[in-house]
mmCIF file of N, CA and C in Angstrom:
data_model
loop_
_atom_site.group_PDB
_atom_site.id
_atom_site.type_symbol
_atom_site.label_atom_id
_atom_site.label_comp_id
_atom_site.label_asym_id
_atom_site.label_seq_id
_atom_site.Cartn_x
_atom_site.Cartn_y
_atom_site.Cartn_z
ATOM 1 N N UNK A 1 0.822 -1.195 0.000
ATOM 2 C CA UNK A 1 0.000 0.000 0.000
ATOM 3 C C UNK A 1 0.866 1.260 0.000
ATOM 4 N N UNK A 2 1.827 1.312 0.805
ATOM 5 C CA UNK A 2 2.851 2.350 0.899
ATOM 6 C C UNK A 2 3.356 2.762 -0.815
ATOM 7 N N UNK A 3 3.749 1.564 -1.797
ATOM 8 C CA UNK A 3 4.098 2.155 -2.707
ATOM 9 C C UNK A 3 3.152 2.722 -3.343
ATOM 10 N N UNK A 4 1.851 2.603 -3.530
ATOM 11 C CA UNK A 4 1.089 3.411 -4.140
ATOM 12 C C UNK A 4 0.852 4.828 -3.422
ATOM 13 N N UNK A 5 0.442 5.119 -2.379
ATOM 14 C CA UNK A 5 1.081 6.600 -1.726
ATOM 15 C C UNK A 5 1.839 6.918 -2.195
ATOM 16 N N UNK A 6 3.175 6.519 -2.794
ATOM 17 C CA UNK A 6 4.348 7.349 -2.949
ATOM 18 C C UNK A 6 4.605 7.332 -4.106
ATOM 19 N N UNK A 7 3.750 6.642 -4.960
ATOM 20 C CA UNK A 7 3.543 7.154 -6.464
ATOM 21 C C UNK A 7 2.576 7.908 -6.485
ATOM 22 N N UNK A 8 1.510 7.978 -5.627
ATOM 23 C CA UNK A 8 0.386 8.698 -6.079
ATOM 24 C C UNK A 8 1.265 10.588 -5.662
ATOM 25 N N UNK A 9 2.092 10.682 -4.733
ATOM 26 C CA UNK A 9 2.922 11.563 -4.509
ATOM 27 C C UNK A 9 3.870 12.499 -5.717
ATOM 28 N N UNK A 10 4.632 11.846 -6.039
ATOM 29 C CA UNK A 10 5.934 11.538 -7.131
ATOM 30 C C UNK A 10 5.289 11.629 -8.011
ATOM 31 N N UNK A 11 4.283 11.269 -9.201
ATOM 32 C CA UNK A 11 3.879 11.248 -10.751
ATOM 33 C C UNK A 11 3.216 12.878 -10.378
ATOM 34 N N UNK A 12 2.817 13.587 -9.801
ATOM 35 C CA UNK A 12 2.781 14.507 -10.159
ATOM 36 C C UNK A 12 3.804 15.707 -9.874
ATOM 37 N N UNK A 13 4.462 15.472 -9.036
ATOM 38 C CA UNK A 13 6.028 16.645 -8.410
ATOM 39 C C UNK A 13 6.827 16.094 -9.899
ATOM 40 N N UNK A 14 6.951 14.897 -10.656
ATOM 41 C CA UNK A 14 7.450 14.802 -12.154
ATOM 42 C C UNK A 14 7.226 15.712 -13.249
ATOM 43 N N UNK A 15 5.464 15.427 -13.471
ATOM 44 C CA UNK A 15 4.749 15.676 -13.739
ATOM 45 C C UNK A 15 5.113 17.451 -14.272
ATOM 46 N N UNK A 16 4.773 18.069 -12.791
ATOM 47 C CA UNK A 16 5.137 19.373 -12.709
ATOM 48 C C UNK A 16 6.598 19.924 -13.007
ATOM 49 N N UNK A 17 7.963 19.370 -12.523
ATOM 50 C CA UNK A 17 9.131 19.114 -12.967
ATOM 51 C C UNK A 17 9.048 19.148 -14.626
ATOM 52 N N UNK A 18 8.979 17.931 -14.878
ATOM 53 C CA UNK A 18 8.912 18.210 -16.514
ATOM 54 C C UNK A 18 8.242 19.220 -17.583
ATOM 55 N N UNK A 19 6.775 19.854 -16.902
ATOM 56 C CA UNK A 19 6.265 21.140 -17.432
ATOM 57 C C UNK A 19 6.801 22.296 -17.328
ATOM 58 N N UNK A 20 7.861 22.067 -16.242
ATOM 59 C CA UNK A 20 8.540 23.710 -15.778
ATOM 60 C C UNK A 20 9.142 23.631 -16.536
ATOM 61 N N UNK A 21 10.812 22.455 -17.030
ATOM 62 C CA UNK A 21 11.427 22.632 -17.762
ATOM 63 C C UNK A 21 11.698 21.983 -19.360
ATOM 64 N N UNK A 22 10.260 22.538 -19.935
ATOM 65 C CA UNK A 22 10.056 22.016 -21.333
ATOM 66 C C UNK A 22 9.235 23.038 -22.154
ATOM 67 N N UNK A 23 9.478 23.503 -22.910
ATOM 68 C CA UNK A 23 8.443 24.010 -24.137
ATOM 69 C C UNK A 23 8.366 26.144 -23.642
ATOM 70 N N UNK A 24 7.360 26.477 -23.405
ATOM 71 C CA UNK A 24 7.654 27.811 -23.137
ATOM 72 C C UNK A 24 8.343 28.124 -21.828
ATOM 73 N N UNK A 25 8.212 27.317 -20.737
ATOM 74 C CA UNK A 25 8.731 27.530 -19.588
ATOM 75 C C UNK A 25 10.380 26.912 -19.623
ATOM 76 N N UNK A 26 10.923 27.186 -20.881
ATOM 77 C CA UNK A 26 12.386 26.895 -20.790
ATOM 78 C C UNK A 26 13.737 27.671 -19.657
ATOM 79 N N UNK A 27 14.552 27.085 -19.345
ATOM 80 C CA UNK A 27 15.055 27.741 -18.369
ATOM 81 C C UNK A 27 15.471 29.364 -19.078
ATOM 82 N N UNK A 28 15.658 29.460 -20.452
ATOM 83 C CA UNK A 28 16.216 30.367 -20.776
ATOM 84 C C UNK A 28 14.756 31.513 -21.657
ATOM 85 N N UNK A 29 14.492 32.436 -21.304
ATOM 86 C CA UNK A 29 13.621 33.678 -22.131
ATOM 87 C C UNK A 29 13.925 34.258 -23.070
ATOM 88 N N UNK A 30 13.681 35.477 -23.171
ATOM 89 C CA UNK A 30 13.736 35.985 -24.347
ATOM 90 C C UNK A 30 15.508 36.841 -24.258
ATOM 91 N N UNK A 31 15.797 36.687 -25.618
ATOM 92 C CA UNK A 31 17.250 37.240 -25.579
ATOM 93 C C UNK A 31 18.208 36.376 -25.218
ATOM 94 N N UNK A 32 18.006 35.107 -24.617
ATOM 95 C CA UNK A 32 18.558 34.034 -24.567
ATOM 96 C C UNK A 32 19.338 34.312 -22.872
ATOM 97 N N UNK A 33 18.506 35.208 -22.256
ATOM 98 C CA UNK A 33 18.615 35.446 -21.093
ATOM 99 C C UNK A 33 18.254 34.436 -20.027
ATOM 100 N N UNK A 34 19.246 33.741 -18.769
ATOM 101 C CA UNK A 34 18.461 32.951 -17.669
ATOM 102 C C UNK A 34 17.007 33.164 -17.632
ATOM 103 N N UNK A 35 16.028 32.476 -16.998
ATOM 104 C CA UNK A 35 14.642 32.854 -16.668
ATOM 105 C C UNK A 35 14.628 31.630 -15.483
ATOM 106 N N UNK A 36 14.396 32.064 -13.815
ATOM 107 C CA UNK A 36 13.763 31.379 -13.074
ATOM 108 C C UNK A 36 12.363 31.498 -12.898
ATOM 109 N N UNK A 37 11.824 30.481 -12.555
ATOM 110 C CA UNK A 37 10.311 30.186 -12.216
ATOM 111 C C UNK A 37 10.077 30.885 -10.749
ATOM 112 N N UNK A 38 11.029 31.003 -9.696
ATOM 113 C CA UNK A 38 11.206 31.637 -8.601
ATOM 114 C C UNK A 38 10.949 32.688 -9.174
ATOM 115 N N UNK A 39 12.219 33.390 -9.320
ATOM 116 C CA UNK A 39 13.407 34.623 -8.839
ATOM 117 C C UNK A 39 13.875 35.161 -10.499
ATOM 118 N N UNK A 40 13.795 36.259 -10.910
ATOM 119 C CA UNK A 40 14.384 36.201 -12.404
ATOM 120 C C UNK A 40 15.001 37.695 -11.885
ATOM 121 N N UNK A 41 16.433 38.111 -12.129
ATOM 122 C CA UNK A 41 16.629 39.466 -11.579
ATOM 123 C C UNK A 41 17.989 39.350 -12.529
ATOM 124 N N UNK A 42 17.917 39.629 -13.943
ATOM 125 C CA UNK A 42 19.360 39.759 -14.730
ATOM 126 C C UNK A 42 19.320 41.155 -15.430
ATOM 127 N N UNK A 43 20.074 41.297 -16.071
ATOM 128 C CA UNK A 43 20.266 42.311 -16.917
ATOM 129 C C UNK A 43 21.218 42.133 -17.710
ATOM 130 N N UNK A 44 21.414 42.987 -19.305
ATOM 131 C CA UNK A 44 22.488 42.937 -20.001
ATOM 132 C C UNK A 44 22.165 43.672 -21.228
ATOM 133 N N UNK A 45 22.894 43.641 -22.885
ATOM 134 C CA UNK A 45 22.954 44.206 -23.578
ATOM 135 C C UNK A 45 21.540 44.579 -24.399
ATOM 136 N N UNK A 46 21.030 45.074 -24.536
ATOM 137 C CA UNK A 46 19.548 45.122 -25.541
ATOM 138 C C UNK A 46 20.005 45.613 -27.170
ATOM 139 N N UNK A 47 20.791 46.255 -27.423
ATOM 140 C CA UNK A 47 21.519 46.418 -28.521
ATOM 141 C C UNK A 47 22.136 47.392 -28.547
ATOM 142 N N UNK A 48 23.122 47.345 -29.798
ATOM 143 C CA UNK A 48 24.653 47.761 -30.100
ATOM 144 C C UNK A 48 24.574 48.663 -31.137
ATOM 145 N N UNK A 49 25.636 49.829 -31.113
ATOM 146 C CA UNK A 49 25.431 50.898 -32.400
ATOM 147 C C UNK A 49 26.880 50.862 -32.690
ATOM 148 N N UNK A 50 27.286 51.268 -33.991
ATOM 149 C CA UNK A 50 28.754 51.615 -33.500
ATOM 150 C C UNK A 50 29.211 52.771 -32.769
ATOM 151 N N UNK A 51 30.210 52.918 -32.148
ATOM 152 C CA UNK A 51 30.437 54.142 -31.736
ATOM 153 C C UNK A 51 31.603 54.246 -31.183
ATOM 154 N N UNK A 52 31.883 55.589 -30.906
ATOM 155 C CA UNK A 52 33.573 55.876 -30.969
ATOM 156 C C UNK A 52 34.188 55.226 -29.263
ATOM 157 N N UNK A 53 35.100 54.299 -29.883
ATOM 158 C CA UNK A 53 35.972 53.700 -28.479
ATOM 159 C C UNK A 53 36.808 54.771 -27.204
ATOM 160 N N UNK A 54 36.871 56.193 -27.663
ATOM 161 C CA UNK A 54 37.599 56.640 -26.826
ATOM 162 C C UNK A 54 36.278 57.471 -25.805
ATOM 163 N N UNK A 55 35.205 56.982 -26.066
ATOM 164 C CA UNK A 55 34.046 57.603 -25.158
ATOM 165 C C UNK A 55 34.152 57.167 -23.849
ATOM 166 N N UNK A 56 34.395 58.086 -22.722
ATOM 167 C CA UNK A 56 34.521 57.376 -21.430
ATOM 168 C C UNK A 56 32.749 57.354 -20.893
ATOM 169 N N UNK A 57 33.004 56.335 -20.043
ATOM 170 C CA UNK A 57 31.759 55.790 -19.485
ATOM 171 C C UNK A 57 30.940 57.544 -18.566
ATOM 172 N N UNK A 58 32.157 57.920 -18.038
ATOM 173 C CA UNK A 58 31.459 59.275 -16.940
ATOM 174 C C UNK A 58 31.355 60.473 -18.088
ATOM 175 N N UNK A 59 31.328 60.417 -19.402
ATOM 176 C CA UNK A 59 30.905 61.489 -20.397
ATOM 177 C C UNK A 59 29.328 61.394 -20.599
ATOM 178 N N UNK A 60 28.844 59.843 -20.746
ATOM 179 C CA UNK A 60 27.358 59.923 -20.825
ATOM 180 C C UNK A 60 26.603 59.962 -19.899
ATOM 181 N N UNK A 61 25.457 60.568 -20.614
ATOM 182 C CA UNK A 61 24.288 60.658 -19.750
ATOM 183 C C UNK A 61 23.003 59.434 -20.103
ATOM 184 N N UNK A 62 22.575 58.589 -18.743
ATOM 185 C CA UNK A 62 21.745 58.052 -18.191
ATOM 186 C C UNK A 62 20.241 58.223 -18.621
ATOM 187 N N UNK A 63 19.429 57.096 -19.363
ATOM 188 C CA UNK A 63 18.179 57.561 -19.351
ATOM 189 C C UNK A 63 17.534 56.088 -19.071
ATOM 190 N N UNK A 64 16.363 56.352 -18.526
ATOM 191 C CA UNK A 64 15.738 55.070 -17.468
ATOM 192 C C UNK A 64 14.124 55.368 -17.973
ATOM 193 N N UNK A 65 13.821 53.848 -18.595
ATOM 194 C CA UNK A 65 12.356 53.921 -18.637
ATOM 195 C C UNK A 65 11.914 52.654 -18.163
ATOM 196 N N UNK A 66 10.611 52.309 -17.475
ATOM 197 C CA UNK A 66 10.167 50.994 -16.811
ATOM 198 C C UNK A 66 8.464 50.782 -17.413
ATOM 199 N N UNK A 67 8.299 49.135 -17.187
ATOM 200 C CA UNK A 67 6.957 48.813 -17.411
ATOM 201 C C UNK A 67 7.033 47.336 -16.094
ATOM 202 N N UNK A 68 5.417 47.708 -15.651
ATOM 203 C CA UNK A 68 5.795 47.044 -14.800
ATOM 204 C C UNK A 68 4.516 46.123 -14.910
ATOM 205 N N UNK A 69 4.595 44.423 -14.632
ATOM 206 C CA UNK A 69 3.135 43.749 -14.502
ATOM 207 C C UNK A 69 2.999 43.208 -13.432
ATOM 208 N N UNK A 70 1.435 43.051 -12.792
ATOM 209 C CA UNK A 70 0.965 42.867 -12.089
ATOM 210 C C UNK A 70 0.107 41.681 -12.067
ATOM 211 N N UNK A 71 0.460 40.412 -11.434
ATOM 212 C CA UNK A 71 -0.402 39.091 -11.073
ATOM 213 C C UNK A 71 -0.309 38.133 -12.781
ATOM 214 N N UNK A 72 0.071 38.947 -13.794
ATOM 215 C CA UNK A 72 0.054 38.717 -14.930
ATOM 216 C C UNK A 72 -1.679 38.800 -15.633
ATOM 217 N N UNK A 73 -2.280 39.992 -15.286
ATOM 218 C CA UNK A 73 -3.288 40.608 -15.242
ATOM 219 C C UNK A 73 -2.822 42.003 -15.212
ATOM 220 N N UNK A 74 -1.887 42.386 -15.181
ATOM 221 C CA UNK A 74 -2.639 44.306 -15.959
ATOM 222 C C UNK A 74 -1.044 44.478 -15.632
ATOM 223 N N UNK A 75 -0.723 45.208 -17.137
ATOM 224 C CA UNK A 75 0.392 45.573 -17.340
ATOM 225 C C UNK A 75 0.419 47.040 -17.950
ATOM 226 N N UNK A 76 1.657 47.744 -17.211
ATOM 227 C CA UNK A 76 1.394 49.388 -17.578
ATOM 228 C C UNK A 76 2.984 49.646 -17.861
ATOM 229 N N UNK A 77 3.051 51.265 -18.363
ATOM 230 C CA UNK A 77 4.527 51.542 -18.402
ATOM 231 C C UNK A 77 4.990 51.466 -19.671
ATOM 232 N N UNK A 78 6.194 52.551 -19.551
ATOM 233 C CA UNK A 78 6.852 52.661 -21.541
ATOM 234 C C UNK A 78 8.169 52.605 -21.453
ATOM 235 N N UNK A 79 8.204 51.248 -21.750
ATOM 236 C CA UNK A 79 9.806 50.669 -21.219
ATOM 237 C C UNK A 79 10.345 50.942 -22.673
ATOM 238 N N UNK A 80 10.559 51.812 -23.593
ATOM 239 C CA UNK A 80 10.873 52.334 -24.860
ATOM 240 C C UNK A 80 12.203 53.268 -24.812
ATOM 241 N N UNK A 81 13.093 52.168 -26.254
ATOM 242 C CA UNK A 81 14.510 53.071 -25.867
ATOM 243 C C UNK A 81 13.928 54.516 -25.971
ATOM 244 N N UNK A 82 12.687 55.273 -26.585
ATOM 245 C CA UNK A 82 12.910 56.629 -27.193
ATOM 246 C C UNK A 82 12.791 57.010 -25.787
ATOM 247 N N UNK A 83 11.524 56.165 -24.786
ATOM 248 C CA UNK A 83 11.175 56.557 -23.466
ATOM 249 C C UNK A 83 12.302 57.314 -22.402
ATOM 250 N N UNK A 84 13.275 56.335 -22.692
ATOM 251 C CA UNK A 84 14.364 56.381 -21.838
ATOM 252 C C UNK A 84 15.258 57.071 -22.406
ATOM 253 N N UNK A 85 15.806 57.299 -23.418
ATOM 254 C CA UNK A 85 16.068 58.793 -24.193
ATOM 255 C C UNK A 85 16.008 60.196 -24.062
ATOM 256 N N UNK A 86 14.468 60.277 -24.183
ATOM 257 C CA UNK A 86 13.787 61.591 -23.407
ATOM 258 C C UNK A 86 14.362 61.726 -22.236
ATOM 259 N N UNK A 87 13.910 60.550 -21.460
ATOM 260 C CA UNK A 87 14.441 60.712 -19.688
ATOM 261 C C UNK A 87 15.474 61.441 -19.825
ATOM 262 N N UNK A 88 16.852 61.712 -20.221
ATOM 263 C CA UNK A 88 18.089 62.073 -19.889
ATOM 264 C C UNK A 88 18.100 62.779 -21.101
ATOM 265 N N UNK A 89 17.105 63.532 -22.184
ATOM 266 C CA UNK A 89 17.155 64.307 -23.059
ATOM 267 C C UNK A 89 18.574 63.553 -23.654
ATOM 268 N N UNK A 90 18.141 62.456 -24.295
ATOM 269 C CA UNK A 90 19.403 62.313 -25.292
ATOM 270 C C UNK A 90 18.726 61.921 -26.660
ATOM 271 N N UNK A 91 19.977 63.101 -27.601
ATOM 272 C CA UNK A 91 19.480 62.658 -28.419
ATOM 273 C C UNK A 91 20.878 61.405 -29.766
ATOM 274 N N UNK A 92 21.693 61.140 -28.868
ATOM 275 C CA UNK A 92 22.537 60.520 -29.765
ATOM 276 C C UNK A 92 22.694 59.615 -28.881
ATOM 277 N N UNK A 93 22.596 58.098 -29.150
ATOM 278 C CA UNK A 93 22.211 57.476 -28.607
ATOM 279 C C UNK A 93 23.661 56.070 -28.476
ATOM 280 N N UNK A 94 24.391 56.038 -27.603
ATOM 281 C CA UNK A 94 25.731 55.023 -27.368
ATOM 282 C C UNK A 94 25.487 53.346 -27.254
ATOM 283 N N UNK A 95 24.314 53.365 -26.254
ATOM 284 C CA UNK A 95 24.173 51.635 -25.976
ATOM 285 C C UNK A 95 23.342 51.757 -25.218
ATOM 286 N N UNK A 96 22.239 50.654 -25.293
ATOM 287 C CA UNK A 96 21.169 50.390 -24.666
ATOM 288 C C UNK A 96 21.343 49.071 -23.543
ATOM 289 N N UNK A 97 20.785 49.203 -22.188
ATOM 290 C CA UNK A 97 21.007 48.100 -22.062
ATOM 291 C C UNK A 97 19.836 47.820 -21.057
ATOM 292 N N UNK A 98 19.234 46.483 -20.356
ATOM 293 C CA UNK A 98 17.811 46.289 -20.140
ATOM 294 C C UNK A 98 18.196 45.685 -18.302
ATOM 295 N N UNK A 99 17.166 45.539 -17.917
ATOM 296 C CA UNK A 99 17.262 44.764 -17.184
ATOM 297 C C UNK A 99 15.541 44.099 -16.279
ATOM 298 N N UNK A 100 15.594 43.073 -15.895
ATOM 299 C CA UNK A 100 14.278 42.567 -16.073
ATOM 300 C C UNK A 100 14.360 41.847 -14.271
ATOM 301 N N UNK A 101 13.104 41.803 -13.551
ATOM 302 C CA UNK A 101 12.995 41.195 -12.257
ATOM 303 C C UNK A 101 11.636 41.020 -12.722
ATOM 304 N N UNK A 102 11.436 39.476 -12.002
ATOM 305 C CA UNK A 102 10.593 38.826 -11.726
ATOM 306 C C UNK A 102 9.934 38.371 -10.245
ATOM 307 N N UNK A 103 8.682 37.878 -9.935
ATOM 308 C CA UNK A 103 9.278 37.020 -8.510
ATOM 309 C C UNK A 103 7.830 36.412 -8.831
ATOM 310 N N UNK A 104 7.982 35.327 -9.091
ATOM 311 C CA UNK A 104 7.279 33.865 -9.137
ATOM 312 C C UNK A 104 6.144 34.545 -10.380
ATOM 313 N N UNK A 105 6.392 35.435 -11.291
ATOM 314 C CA UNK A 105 5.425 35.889 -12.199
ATOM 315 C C UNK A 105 4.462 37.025 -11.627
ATOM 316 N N UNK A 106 4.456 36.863 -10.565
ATOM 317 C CA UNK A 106 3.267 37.921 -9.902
ATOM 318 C C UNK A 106 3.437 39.509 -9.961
ATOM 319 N N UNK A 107 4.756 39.671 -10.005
ATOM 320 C CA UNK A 107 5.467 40.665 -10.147
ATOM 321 C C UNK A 107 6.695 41.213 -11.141
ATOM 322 N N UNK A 108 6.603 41.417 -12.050
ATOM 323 C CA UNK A 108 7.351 41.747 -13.552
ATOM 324 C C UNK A 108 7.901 43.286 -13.195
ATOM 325 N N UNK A 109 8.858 43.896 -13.297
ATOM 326 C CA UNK A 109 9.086 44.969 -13.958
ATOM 327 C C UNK A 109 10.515 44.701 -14.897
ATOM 328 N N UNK A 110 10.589 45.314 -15.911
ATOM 329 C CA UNK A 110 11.108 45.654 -17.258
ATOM 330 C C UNK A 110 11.816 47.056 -17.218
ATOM 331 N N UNK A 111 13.066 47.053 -17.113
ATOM 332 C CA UNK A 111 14.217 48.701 -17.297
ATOM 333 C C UNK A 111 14.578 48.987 -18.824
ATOM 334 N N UNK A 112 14.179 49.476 -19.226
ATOM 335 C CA UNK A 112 15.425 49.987 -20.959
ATOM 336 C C UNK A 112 16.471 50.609 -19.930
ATOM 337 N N UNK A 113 17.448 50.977 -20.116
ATOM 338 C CA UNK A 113 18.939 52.119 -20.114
ATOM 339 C C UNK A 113 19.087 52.178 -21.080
ATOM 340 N N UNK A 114 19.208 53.540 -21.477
ATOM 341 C CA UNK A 114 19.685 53.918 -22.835
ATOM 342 C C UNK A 114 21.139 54.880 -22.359
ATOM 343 N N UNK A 115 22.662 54.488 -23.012
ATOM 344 C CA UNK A 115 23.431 55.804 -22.367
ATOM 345 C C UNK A 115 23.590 56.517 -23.726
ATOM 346 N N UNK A 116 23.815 57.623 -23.349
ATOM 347 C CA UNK A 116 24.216 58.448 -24.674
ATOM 348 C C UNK A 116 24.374 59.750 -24.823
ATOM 349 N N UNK A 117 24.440 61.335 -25.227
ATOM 350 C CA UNK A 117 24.642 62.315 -25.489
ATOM 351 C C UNK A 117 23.698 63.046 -25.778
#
């Protein structure tokens, strides 16, 4: 009798196991970025322009735009490089870069950084 309890246990903690890590719920999201089912808190490049190598990092100026979701039911916010542009009135634009937190889906927010001139 015991082994059936402990299959009736186990075929679904599998079950669930194998749905987390298969098909859209892959460990990896969009951009080929980590994605936990917990905890998702990365950041990195959103895209590249060319631009001149002798630009020091403390010459540009900072622009920050966010979108943020809620329960995965109502999502607001203009996470847009132009968004984040404006923010820091730039209009020449060096490198964009993003960054994304999660916590178990219930809670999403989305950063553009845009740096630039």
């Amino acid at each position: 009798m015991k082994a059936k309890k402990d299959t009736f246990f186990l075929a679904p903690l599998m079950l669930a196991l194998f749905l987390l890590t298969s098909g859209c719920a892959a460990i990896t999201g969009v951009r080929g970025v980590p994605r936990g089912t917990i905890l998702t808190d990365v950041q990195g490049p959103q895209s590249t322009q060319s631009f001149e190598m002798s630009v020091q990092a403390g010459e540009l100026k900072k622009g920050t735009s966010t979108a943020e979701g809620y329960l995965g039911l109502v999502a607001q916010g203009d996470a847009s490089i132009q968004a984040a542009a404006r923010d820091a009135e730039i209009s020449d634009i060096h490198h964009v870069d993003f960054k994304t937190r999660s916590i178990l889906g219930l809670y999403v927010k989305h950063t553009t950084v845009v740096y630039g001139r």
